[in-house]
């Protein structure tokens, strides 16, 4: 389909705007003669108007002809005082234009179609616009002394003559052939959409004339003159005066576009893959942007694109979402990227994708952790590696497919959070604390000596991956407690593989959880450094030099508030070999640091014992209690249980004796000591009498030179877990109360629900608090008189300074 250029050129008419009053004779008529004069005036004007609108006057058009018509209107307006006479002439002009459009324009346009219709439409508008300007000039006096006075008096539906002509063209010209013009415009653009060669000139001209019509209507109705103002007004505001274009062309064209692309969408999805459909829609949207600038007004571009998006994306979201889920399950990065690029054009459809990503992450994590739950409950490294593997697999979906968009990252975080805290490992315990504990023990294994050493770059990457997972555990205070315990053992036993790695871990925890979170951890490192300095000072001290000790003696002085250490209730009588060094160090420390009290923590002390009773010299790594037991066999090979117990600790409570028996059983199970035979199986139940003889196994043949006897026993493990759990609950109580007091101190006065809400929000970064616990601590603080409840309003609290 092709469109021909409009050949006709607008006719410019020059006419006089003023006249010399002395050139006319003014006469005042009696009131009963105005109707006759009005008839006579119209009989004179009608032929001139007919010539003007048919543009048959150019050859005979002269200034005298124009002034004759102008004078006819002037004399009538001046001579007739009755406003009704002027109104009747005004109405005759409007009726004449309307009739002209019906008889001439509409009759000619009814038979035209396609490009011919658009071409003729443009020509007739150009002629009509020129004619309207001429008639407006002729009726200038009527405009000034009738129309504008009526407008100033507030009368509605009265306009200058030029606007009257334009309104009649709009209603009798544009509206009358609207369907034909729309069909012709749509045919041209649809042919372009289908790939046929077209010309945009005629369509663009029609659009321009409709916009000019709206501009002229606006400007002239506000008092402007029918001069060449359109270009100036369009330059000032390109989107002004679009109401005619939008009503008669844009709106129906957009509706036609909906039908076109609805049919195309159905056809494409029925006969092609969704991946090709996505590519086709992207191509179509780019084409429509170019096509709009080529054929239509620039203001239509956004509406046209939104229409295509609505039809080809929003209305097809059921099919697109189903395919998106398939891509997501297969982690097809490029297909997801293309799908996201398309659907992101329609923000209201994105929630479905966010929810799909969140569900996918959660399900993938749950499946990964359900593969071998029994092993993962016992092996923190297996558990955490499974979580990090999910992170490694899913993170590229966010960064590559979705360009790391914030909302997708949020969906990723939500899904990750859900499966990390509620999975096959945490569900049996009915608490998410198990996840936090495993995270802490994972890093204990990673940072210990003997662990597989990672290159620095890989270790840093592991830190980053871990911290991403760490952000999502709910009970960060549980992680803090277990990590502190593990760090305590690594530092005391000198088991840290790298101080730099330890420091890096603390730095990253500080960045995620805040400086208060790592305060005790940093203090623990400081204590180790200070202990080294104290030992160096002690070794150079005179009292240390005068003692001829045949073994290395090292003391770690640790601050009681920073270290998770428990001296235990079972006392220990140090072996004779250690009594003098302990006494000397205590004297040295007391004299050096006044007002400080030392408490020996025997459960965490250790000894290294060298043997001289075997063919091969062995070294035993033992706890302080085990060392006290073993050293008794320096003088004898057989000792009764009662003698061993009394020498180690004296009077014991039943729980302490049970613990002591378990420590002794460890030595029996290692076959260093025995009751009857080294191969017999023993348990603490076998130790039934104080007279039971315990023998040193002189045939003890361990596989290694260095033998670690210091294995944790069940009682100690349970005691540590109970201590940790009690410490966590105590810390949570203190943290909740501190958050309540801090909030009330700032707010001074708060409602019950507001206080609970703000407290929960503050605590969420550390753990997921229980609402009942918050309420309980509010009552506790009321009893302690930190806050008080209003007598008049029971849900209102006031801070007590």
Tab-separated table of N, CA, C and O in Angstrom, residues 28 93 103 121 205 283 329 431 588-589 597 639 670 783:
chain	number	residue	atom	x	y	z
A	28	UNK	N	-29.353	53.935	12.505
A	28	UNK	CA	-30.034	53.179	13.540
A	28	UNK	C	-31.445	52.876	13.069
A	28	UNK	O	-32.204	53.790	12.722
A	93	UNK	N	-24.582	31.578	10.236
A	93	UNK	CA	-23.226	31.257	9.763
A	93	UNK	C	-22.865	29.825	10.137
A	93	UNK	O	-22.345	29.059	9.306
A	103	UNK	N	-23.280	18.716	2.440
A	103	UNK	CA	-23.588	18.624	1.013
A	103	UNK	C	-22.342	18.419	0.159
A	103	UNK	O	-22.397	17.740	-0.868
A	121	UNK	N	-8.792	13.934	2.093
A	121	UNK	CA	-9.068	14.479	3.415
A	121	UNK	C	-8.113	15.630	3.723
A	121	UNK	O	-8.529	16.689	4.214
A	205	UNK	N	0.614	13.269	7.621
A	205	UNK	CA	-0.042	14.552	7.333
A	205	UNK	C	-1.414	14.628	7.986
A	205	UNK	O	-1.794	15.648	8.563
A	283	UNK	N	11.145	-7.881	19.464
A	283	UNK	CA	11.306	-7.282	18.140
A	283	UNK	C	10.121	-6.391	17.802
A	283	UNK	O	10.292	-5.283	17.278
A	329	UNK	N	13.574	-24.134	36.852
A	329	UNK	CA	13.899	-25.483	37.321
A	329	UNK	C	15.140	-26.018	36.613
A	329	UNK	O	15.965	-26.702	37.217
A	431	UNK	N	13.492	-26.348	66.341
A	431	UNK	CA	14.139	-25.051	66.542
A	431	UNK	C	15.181	-24.841	65.461
A	431	UNK	O	15.749	-25.809	64.942
A	588	UNK	N	53.906	-14.591	92.008
A	588	UNK	CA	54.381	-13.620	91.014
A	588	UNK	C	53.232	-12.746	90.491
A	588	UNK	O	53.353	-11.507	90.433
A	589	UNK	N	52.140	-13.358	90.157
A	589	UNK	CA	51.015	-12.613	89.564
A	589	UNK	C	50.385	-11.666	90.589
A	589	UNK	O	50.060	-10.520	90.280
A	597	UNK	N	42.202	-11.572	91.163
A	597	UNK	CA	42.070	-12.902	91.742
A	597	UNK	C	42.207	-13.953	90.645
A	597	UNK	O	41.533	-13.874	89.603
A	639	UNK	N	47.157	-49.533	91.838
A	639	UNK	CA	46.590	-48.619	92.844
A	639	UNK	C	45.084	-48.855	92.869
A	639	UNK	O	44.449	-49.066	91.826
A	670	UNK	N	41.494	-46.728	76.635
A	670	UNK	CA	42.691	-46.530	75.801
A	670	UNK	C	43.713	-47.634	76.027
A	670	UNK	O	44.726	-47.700	75.311
A	783	UNK	N	8.367	-4.418	87.501
A	783	UNK	CA	8.687	-4.779	88.880
A	783	UNK	C	9.989	-4.134	89.333
A	783	UNK	O	10.122	-3.722	90.493
